[in-house]
PDB file of C-alpha atoms and ligand atoms in Angstrom:
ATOM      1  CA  UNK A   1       0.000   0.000   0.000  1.00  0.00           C
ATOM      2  CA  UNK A   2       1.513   3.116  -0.871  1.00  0.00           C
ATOM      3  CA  UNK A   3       0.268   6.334   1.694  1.00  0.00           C
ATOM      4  CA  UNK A   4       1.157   9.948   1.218  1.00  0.00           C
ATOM      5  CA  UNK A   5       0.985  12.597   3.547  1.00  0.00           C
ATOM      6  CA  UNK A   6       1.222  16.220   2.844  1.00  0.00           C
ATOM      7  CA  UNK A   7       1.488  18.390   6.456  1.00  0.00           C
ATOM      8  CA  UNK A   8       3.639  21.424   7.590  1.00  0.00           C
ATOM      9  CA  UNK A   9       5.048  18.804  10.038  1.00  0.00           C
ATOM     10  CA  UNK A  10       6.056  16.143   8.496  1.00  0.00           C
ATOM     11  CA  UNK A  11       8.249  15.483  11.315  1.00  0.00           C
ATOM     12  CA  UNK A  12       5.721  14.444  13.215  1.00  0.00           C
ATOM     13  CA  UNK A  13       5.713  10.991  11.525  1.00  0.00           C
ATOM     14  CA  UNK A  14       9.321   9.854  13.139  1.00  0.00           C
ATOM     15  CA  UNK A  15       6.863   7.106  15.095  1.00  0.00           C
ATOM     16  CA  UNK A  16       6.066   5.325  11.492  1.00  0.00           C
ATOM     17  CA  UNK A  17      10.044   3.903  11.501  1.00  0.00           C
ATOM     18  CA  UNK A  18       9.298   1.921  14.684  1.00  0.00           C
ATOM     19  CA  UNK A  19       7.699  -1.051  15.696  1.00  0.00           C
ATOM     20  CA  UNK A  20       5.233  -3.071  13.323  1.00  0.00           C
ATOM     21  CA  UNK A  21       4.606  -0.005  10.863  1.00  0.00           C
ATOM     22  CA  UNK A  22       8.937   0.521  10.722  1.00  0.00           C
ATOM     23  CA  UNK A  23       9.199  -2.890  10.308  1.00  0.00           C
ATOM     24  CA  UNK A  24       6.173  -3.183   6.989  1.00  0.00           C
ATOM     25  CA  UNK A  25       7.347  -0.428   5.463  1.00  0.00           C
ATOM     26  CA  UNK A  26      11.000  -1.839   5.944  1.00  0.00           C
ATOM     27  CA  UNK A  27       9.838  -5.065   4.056  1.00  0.00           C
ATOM     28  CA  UNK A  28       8.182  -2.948   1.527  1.00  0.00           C
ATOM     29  CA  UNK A  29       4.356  -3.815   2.569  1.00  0.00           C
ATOM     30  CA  UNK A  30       3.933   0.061   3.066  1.00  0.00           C
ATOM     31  CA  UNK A  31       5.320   2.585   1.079  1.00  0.00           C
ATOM     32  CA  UNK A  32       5.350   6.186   3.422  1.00  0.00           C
ATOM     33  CA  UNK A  33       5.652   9.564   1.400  1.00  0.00           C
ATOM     34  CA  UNK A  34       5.905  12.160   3.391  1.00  0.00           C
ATOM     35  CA  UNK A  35       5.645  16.103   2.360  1.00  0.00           C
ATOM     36  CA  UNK A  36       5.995  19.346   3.236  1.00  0.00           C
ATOM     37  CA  UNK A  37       3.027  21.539   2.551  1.00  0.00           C
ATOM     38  CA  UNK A  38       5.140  24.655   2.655  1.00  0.00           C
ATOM     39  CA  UNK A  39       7.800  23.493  -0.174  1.00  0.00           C
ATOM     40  CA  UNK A  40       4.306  24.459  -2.397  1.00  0.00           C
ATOM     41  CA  UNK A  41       4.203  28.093  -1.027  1.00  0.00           C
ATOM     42  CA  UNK A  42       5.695  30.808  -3.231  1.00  0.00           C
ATOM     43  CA  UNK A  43       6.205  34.080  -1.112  1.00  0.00           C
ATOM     44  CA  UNK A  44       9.468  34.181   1.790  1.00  0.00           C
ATOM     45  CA  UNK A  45       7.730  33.641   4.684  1.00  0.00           C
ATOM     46  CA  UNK A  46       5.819  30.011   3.190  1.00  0.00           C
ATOM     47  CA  UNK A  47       2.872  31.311   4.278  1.00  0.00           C
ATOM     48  CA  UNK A  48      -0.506  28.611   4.458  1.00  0.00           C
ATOM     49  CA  UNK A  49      -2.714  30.264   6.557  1.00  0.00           C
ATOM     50  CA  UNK A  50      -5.027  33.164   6.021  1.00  0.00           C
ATOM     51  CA  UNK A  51      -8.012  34.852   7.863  1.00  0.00           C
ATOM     52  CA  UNK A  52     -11.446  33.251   7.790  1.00  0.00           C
ATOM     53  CA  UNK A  53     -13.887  34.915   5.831  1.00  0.00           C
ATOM     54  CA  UNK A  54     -16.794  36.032   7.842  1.00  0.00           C
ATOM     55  CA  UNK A  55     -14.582  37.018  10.520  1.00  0.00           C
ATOM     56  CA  UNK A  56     -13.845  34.975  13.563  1.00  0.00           C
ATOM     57  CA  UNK A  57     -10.672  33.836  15.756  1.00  0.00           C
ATOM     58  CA  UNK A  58      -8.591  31.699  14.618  1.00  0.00           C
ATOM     59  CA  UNK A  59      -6.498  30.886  10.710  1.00  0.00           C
ATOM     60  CA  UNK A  60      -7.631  29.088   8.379  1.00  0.00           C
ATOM     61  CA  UNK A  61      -5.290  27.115   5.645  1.00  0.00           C
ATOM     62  CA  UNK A  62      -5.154  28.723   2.277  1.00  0.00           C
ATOM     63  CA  UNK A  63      -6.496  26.482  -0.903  1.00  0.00           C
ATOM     64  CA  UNK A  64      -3.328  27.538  -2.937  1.00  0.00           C
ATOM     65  CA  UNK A  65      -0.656  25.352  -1.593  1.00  0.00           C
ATOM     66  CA  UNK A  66      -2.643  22.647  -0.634  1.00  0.00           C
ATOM     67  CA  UNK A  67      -4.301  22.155  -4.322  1.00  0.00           C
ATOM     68  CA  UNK A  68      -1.016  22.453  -5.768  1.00  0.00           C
ATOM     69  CA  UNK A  69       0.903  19.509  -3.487  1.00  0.00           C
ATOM     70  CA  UNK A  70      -2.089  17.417  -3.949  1.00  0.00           C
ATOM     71  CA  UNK A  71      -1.819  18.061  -7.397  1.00  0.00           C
ATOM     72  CA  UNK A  72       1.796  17.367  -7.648  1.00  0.00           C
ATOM     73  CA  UNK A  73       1.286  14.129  -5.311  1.00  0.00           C
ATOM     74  CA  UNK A  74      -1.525  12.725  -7.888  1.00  0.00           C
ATOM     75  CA  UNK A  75       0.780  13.228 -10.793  1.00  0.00           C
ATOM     76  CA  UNK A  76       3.372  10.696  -8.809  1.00  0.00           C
ATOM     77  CA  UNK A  77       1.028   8.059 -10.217  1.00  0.00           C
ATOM     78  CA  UNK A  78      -1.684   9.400 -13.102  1.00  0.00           C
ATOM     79  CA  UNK A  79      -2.575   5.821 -13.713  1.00  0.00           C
ATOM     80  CA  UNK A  80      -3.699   5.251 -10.058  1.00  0.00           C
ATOM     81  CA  UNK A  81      -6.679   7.392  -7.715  1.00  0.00           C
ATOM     82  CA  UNK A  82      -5.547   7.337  -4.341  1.00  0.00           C
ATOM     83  CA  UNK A  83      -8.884   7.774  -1.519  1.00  0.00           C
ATOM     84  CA  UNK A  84      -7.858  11.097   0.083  1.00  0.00           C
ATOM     85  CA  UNK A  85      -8.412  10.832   4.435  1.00  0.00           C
ATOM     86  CA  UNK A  86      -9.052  14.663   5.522  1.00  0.00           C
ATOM     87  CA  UNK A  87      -8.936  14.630   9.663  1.00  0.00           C
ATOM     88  CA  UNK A  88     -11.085  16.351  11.211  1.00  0.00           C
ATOM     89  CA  UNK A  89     -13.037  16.691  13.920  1.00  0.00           C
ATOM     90  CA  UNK A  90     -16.304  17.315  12.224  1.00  0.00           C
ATOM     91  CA  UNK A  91     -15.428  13.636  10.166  1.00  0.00           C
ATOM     92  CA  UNK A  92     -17.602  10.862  10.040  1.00  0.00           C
ATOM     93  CA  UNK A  93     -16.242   8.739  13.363  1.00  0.00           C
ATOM     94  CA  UNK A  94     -12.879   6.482  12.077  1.00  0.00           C
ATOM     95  CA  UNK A  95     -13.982   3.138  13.245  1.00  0.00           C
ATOM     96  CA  UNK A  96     -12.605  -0.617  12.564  1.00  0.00           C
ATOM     97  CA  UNK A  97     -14.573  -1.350   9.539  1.00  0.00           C
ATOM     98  CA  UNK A  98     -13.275   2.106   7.889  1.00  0.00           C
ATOM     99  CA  UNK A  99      -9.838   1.074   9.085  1.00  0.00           C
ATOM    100  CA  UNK A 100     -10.650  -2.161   7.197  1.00  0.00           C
ATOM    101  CA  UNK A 101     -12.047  -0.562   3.937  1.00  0.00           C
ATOM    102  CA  UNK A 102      -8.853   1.592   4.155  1.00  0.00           C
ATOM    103  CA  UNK A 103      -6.679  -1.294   4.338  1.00  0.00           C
ATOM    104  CA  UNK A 104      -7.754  -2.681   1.194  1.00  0.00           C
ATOM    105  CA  UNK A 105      -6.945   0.057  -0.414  1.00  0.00           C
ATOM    106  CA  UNK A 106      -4.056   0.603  -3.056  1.00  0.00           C
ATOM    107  CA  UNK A 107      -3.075   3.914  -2.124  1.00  0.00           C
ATOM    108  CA  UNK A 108      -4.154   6.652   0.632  1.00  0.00           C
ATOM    109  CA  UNK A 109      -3.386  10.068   0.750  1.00  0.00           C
ATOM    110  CA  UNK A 110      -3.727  12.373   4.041  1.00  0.00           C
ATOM    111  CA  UNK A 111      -4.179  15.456   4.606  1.00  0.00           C
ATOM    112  CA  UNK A 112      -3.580  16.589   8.353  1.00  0.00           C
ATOM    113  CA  UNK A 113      -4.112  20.466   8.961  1.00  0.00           C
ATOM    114  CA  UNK A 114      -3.676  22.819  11.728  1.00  0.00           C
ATOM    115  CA  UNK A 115      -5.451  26.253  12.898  1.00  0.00           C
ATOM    116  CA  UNK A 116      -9.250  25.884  12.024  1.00  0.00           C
ATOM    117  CA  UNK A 117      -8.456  23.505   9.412  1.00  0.00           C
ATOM    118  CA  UNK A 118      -8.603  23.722   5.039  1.00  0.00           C
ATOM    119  CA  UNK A 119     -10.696  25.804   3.358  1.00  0.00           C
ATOM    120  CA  UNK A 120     -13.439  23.664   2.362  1.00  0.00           C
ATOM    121  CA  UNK A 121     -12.734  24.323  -1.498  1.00  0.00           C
ATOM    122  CA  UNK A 122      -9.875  21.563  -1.483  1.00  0.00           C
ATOM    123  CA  UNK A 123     -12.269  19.182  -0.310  1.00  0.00           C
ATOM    124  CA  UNK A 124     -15.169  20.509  -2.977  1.00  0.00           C
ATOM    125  CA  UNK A 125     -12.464  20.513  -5.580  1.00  0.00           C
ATOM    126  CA  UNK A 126     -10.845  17.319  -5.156  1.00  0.00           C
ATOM    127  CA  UNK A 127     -14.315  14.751  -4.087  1.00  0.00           C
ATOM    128  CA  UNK A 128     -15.963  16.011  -7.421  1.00  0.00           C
ATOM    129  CA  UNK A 129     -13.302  13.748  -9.179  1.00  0.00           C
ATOM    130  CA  UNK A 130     -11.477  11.217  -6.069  1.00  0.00           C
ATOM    131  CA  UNK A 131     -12.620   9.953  -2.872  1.00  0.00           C
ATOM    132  CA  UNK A 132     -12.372  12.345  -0.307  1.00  0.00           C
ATOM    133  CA  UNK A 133     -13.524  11.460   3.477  1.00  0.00           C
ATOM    134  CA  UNK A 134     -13.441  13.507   5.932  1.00  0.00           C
ATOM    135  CA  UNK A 135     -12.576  11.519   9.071  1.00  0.00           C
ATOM    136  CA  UNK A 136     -12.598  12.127  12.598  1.00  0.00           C
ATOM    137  CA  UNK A 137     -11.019   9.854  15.513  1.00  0.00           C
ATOM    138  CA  UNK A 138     -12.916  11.307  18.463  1.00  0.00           C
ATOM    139  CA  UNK A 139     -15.262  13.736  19.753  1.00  0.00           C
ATOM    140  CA  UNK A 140     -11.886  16.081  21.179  1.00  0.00           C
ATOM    141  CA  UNK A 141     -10.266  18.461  19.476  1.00  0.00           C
ATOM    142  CA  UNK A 142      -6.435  18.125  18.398  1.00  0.00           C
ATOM    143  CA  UNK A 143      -4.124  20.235  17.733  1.00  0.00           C
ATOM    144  CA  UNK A 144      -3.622  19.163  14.338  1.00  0.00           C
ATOM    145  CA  UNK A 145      -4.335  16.229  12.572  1.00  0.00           C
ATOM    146  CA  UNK A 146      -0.846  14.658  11.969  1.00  0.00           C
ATOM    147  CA  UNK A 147      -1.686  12.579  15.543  1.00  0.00           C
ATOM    148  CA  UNK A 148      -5.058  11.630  13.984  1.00  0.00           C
ATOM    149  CA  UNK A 149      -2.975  10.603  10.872  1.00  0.00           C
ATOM    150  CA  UNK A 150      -0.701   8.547  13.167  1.00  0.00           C
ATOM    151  CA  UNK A 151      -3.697   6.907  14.397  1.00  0.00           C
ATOM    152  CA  UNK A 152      -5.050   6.079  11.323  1.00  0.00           C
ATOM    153  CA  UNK A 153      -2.274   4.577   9.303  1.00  0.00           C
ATOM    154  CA  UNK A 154      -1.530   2.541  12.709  1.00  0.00           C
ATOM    155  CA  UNK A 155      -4.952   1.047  12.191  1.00  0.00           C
ATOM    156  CA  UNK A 156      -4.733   0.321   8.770  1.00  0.00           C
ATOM    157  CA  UNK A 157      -1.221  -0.772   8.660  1.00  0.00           C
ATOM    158  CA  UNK A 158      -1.820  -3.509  11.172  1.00  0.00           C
ATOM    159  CA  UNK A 159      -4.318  -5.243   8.850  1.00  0.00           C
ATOM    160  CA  UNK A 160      -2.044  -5.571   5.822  1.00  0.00           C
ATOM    161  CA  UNK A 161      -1.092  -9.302   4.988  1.00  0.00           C
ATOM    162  CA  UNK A 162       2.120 -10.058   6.353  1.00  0.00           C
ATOM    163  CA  UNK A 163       2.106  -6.915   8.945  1.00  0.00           C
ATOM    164  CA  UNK A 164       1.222  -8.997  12.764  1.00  0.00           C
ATOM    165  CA  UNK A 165       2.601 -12.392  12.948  1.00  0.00           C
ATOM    166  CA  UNK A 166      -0.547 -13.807  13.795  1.00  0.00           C
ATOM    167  CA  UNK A 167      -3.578 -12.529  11.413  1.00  0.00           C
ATOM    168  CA  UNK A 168      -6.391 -14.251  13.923  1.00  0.00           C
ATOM    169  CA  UNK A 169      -5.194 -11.972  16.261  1.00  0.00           C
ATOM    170  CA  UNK A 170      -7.023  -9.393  13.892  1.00  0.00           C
ATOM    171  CA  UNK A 171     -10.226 -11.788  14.141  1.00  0.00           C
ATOM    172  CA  UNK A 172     -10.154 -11.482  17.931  1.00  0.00           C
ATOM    173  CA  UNK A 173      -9.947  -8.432  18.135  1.00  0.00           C
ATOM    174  CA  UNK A 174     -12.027  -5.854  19.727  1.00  0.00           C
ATOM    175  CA  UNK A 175     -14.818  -4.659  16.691  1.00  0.00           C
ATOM    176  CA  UNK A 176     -13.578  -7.218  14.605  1.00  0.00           C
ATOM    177  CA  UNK A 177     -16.418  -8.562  11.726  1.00  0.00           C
ATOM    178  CA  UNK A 178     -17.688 -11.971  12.489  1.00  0.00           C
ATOM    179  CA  UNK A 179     -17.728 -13.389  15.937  1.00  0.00           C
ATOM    180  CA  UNK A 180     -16.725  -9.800  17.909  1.00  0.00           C
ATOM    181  CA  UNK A 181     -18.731  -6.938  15.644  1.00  0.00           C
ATOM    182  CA  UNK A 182     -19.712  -4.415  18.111  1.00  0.00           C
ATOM    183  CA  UNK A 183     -17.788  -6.098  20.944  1.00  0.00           C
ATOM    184  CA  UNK A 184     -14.950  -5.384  23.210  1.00  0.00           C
ATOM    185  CA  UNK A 185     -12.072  -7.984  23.882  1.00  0.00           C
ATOM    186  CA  UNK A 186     -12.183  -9.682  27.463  1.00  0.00           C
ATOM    187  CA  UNK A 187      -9.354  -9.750  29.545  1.00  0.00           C
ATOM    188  CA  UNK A 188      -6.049 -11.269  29.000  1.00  0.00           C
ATOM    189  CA  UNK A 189      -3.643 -12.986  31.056  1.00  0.00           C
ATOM    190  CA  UNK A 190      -0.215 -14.606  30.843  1.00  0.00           C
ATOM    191  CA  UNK A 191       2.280 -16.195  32.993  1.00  0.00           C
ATOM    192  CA  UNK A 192       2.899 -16.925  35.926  1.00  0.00           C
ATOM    193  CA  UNK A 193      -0.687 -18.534  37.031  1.00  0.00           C
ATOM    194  CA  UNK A 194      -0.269 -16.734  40.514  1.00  0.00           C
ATOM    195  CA  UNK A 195       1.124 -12.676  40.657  1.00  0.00           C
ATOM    196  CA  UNK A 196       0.643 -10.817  43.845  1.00  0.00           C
ATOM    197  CA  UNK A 197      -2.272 -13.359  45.188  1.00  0.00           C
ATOM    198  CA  UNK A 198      -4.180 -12.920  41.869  1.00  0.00           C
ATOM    199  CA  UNK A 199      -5.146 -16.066  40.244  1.00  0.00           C
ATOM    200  CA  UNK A 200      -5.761 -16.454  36.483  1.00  0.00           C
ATOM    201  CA  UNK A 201      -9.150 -17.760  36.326  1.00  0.00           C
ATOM    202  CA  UNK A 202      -9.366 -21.198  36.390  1.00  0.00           C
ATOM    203  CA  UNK A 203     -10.858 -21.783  33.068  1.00  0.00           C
ATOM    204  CA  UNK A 204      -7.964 -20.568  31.504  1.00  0.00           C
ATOM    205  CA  UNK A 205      -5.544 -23.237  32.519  1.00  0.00           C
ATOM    206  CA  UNK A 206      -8.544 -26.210  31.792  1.00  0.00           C
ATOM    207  CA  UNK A 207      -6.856 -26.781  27.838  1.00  0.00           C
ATOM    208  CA  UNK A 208     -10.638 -26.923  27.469  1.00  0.00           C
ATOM    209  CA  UNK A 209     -10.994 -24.796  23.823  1.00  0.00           C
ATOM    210  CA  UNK A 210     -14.945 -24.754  23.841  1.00  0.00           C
ATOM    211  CA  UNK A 211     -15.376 -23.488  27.726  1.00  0.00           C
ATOM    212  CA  UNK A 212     -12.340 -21.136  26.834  1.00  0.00           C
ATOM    213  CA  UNK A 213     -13.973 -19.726  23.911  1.00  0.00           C
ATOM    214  CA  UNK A 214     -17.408 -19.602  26.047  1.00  0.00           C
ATOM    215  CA  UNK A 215     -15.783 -17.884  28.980  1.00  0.00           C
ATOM    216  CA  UNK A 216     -14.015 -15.131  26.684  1.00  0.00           C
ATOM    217  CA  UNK A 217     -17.714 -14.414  24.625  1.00  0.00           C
ATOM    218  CA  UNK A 218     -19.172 -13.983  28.437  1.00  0.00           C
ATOM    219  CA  UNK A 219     -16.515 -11.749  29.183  1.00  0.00           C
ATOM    220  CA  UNK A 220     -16.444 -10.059  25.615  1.00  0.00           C
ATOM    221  CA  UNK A 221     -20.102  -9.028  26.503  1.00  0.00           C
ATOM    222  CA  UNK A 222     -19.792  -8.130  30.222  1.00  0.00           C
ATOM    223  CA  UNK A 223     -16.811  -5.603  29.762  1.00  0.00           C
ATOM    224  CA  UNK A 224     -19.118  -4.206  26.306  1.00  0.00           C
ATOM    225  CA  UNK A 225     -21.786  -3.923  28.519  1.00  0.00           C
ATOM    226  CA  UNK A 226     -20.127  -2.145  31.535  1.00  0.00           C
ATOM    227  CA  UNK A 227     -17.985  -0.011  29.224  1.00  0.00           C
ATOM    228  CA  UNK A 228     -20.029   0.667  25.928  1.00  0.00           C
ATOM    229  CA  UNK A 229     -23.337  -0.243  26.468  1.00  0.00           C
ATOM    230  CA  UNK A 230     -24.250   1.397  23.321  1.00  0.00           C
ATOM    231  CA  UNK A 231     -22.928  -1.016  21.503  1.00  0.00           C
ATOM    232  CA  UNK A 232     -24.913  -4.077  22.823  1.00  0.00           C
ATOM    233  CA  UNK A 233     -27.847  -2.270  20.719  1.00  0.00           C
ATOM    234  CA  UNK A 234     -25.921  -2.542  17.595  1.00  0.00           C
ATOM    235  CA  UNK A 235     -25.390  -6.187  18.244  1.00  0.00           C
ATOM    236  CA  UNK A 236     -27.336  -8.479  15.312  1.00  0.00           C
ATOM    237  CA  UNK A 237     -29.466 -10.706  16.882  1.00  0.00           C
ATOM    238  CA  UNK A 238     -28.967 -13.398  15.192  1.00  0.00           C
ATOM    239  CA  UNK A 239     -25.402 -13.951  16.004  1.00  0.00           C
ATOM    240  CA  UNK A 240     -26.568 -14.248  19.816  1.00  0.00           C
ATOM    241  CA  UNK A 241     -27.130 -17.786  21.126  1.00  0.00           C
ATOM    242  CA  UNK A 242     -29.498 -19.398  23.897  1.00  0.00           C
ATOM    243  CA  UNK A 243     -26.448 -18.471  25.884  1.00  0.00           C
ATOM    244  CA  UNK A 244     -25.814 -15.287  25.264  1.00  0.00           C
ATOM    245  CA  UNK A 245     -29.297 -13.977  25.494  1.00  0.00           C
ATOM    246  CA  UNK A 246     -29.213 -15.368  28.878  1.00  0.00           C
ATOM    247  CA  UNK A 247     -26.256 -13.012  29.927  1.00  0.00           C
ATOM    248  CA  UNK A 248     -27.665  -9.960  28.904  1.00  0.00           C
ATOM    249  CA  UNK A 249     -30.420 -10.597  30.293  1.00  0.00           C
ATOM    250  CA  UNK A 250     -28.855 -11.086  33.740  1.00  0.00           C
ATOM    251  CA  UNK A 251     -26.640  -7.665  32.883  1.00  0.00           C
ATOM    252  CA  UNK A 252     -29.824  -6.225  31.823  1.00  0.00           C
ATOM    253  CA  UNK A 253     -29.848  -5.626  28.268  1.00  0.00           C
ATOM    254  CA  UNK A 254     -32.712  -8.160  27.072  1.00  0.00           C
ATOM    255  CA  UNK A 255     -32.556  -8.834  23.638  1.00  0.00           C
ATOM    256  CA  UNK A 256     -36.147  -8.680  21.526  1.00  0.00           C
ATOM    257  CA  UNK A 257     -35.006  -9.966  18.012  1.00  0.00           C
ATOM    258  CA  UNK A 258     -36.520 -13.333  17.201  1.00  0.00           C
ATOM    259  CA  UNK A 259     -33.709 -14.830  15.333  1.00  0.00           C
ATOM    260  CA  UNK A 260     -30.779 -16.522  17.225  1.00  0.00           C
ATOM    261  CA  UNK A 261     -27.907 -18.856  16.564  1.00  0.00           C
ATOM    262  CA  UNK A 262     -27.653 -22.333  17.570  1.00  0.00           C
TER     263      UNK A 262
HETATM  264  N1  SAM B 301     -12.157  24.330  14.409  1.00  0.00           N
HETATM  265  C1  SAM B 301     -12.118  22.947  14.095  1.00  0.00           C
HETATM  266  C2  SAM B 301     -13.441  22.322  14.551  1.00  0.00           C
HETATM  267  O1  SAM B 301     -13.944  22.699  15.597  1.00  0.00           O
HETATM  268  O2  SAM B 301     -13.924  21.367  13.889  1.00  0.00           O
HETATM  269  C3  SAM B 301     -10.955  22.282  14.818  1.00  0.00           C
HETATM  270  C4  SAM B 301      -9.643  22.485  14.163  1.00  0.00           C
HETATM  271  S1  SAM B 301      -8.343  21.618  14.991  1.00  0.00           S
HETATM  272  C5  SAM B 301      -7.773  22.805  16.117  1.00  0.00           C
HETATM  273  C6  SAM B 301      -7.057  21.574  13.801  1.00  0.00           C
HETATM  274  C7  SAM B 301      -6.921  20.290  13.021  1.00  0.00           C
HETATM  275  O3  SAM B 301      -6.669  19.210  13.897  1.00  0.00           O
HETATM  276  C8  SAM B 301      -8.127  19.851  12.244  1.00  0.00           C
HETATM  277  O4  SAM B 301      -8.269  20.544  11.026  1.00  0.00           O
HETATM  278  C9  SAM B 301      -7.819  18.394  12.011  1.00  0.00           C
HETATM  279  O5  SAM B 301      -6.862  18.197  10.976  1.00  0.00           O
HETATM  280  C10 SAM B 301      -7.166  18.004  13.334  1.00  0.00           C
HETATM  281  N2  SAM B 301      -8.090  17.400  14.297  1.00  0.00           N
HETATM  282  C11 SAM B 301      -8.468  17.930  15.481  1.00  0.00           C
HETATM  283  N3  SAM B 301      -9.286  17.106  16.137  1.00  0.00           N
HETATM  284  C12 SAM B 301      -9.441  16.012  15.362  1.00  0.00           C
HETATM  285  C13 SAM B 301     -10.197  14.818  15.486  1.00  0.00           C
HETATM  286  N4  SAM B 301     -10.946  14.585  16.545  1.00  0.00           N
HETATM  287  N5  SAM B 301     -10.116  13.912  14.497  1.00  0.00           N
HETATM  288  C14 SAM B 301      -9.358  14.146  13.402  1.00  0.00           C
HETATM  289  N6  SAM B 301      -8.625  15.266  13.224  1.00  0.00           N
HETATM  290  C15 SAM B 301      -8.663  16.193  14.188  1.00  0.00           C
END
């Protein structure tokens, strides 16, 4: 996957040389081009910001150099469209399924800003003709958007074949399609059995898969319900078994769809 990144910090993106993302783009799964929004100014001071029209506090980033390094970044590759990712707090929410659609994506280009963020012409201009989301990772307000960016490519990068060691750890995850849509992971434990007078539970030494798997889905649904309990109502009903029912009940989320698995 190639991913482009135009920002007047493009410092900021030291963190994508370490740890799984260093090591993917080290083995050439992702290909990182970073940019300098300012090298596409033209006066001596590089200016990119402006005053809002309509008056206001605050700067807002002029359309001028911004058009022209997206235009020079799309002209790396005229063949190829890459799905432009504007952060922003006023973005649709960045969730695991975008992170997934992102992933299978050929090439993504970002577009982190600072002070009130881009004129809105850039994103006009360039989602008459590409993809352009704009994406937010929170309800907060940042800085700037080259941490959102960080977040992002994190996300995505950790889905691409070859990236974790072990892709079911993807499956198990927290929000993952299939088994854990709209759920949070359990807890986890390693050695040794016994730490400070805290046992593992039990279960978890029994080499028993099916009571395993049965004690992380309980789990998987008490911690959703005690942390996100909006979630349980996005849950389908029909991937909830006799079982499961039975649990939410007790935590008090009763379930009313008719269909259920077996
Ligand atoms: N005035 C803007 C508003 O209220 O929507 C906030 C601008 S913020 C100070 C500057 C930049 O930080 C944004 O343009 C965006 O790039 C980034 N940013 C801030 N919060 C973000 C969030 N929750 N998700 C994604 N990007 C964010």
């Amino acid at each position: 996957m190639r991913i482009d990144i135009i920002s007047i910090f493009p410092e900021y993106f030291a963190p994508l040389d370490v740890s799984l993302i260093g090591k993917a783009r080290e083995r050439g799964i992702l290909d990182v081009h970073l940019h300098q929004l300012r090298d596409w100014t033209h006066d001596v001071h590089h200016t990119v910001d402006d005053t809002p029209y309509g008056g206001g506090p605050g700067m807002v980033m002029k359309p001028d150099p911004w058009g022209e390094a997206i235009d020079d970044v799309l002209a790396a590759d005229p063949a190829a469209r890459p799905r432009i990712v504007v952060p922003t707090p006023s973005g649709v929410p960045f969730t695991q399924k975008l992170a997934m659609e992102y992933a299978a994506e050929p090439w993504l280009l970002f577009t982190p800003a600072r002070y009130e963020g881009i004129d809105s012409r850039v994103m006009a201009e360039y989602g008459s003709r590409l993809r352009v989301d704009e994406v937010s990772i929170g309800d907060y307000v940042l800085a700037g958007g080259e941490v959102a960016v960080l977040v992002m490519v994190e996300a995505v990068g950790r889905l691409l074949p070859g990236v974790l060691g072990n892709a079911r750890s993807v499956a198990d995850d927290s929000f993952a399609p299939g088994a854990m849509e709209n759920l949070l992971e359990g807890p986890v434990y390693t050695k040794p059995p016994r730490w400070r007078e805290r046992e593992v539970p039990e279960i978890l030494l029994s080499g028993h898969h099916g009571k395993i798997a049965r004690w992380r889905r309980d789990e998987a649904l008490r911690r959703t319900a005690k942390n996100r309990p909006e979630l349980l109502a996005a849950l389908d009903p029909q991937s909830l078994d006799k079982h499961d029912r039975r649990l939410l009940e007790e935590l008090g989320f009763p379930v009313s769809g008719e269909n259920m698995a077996h």
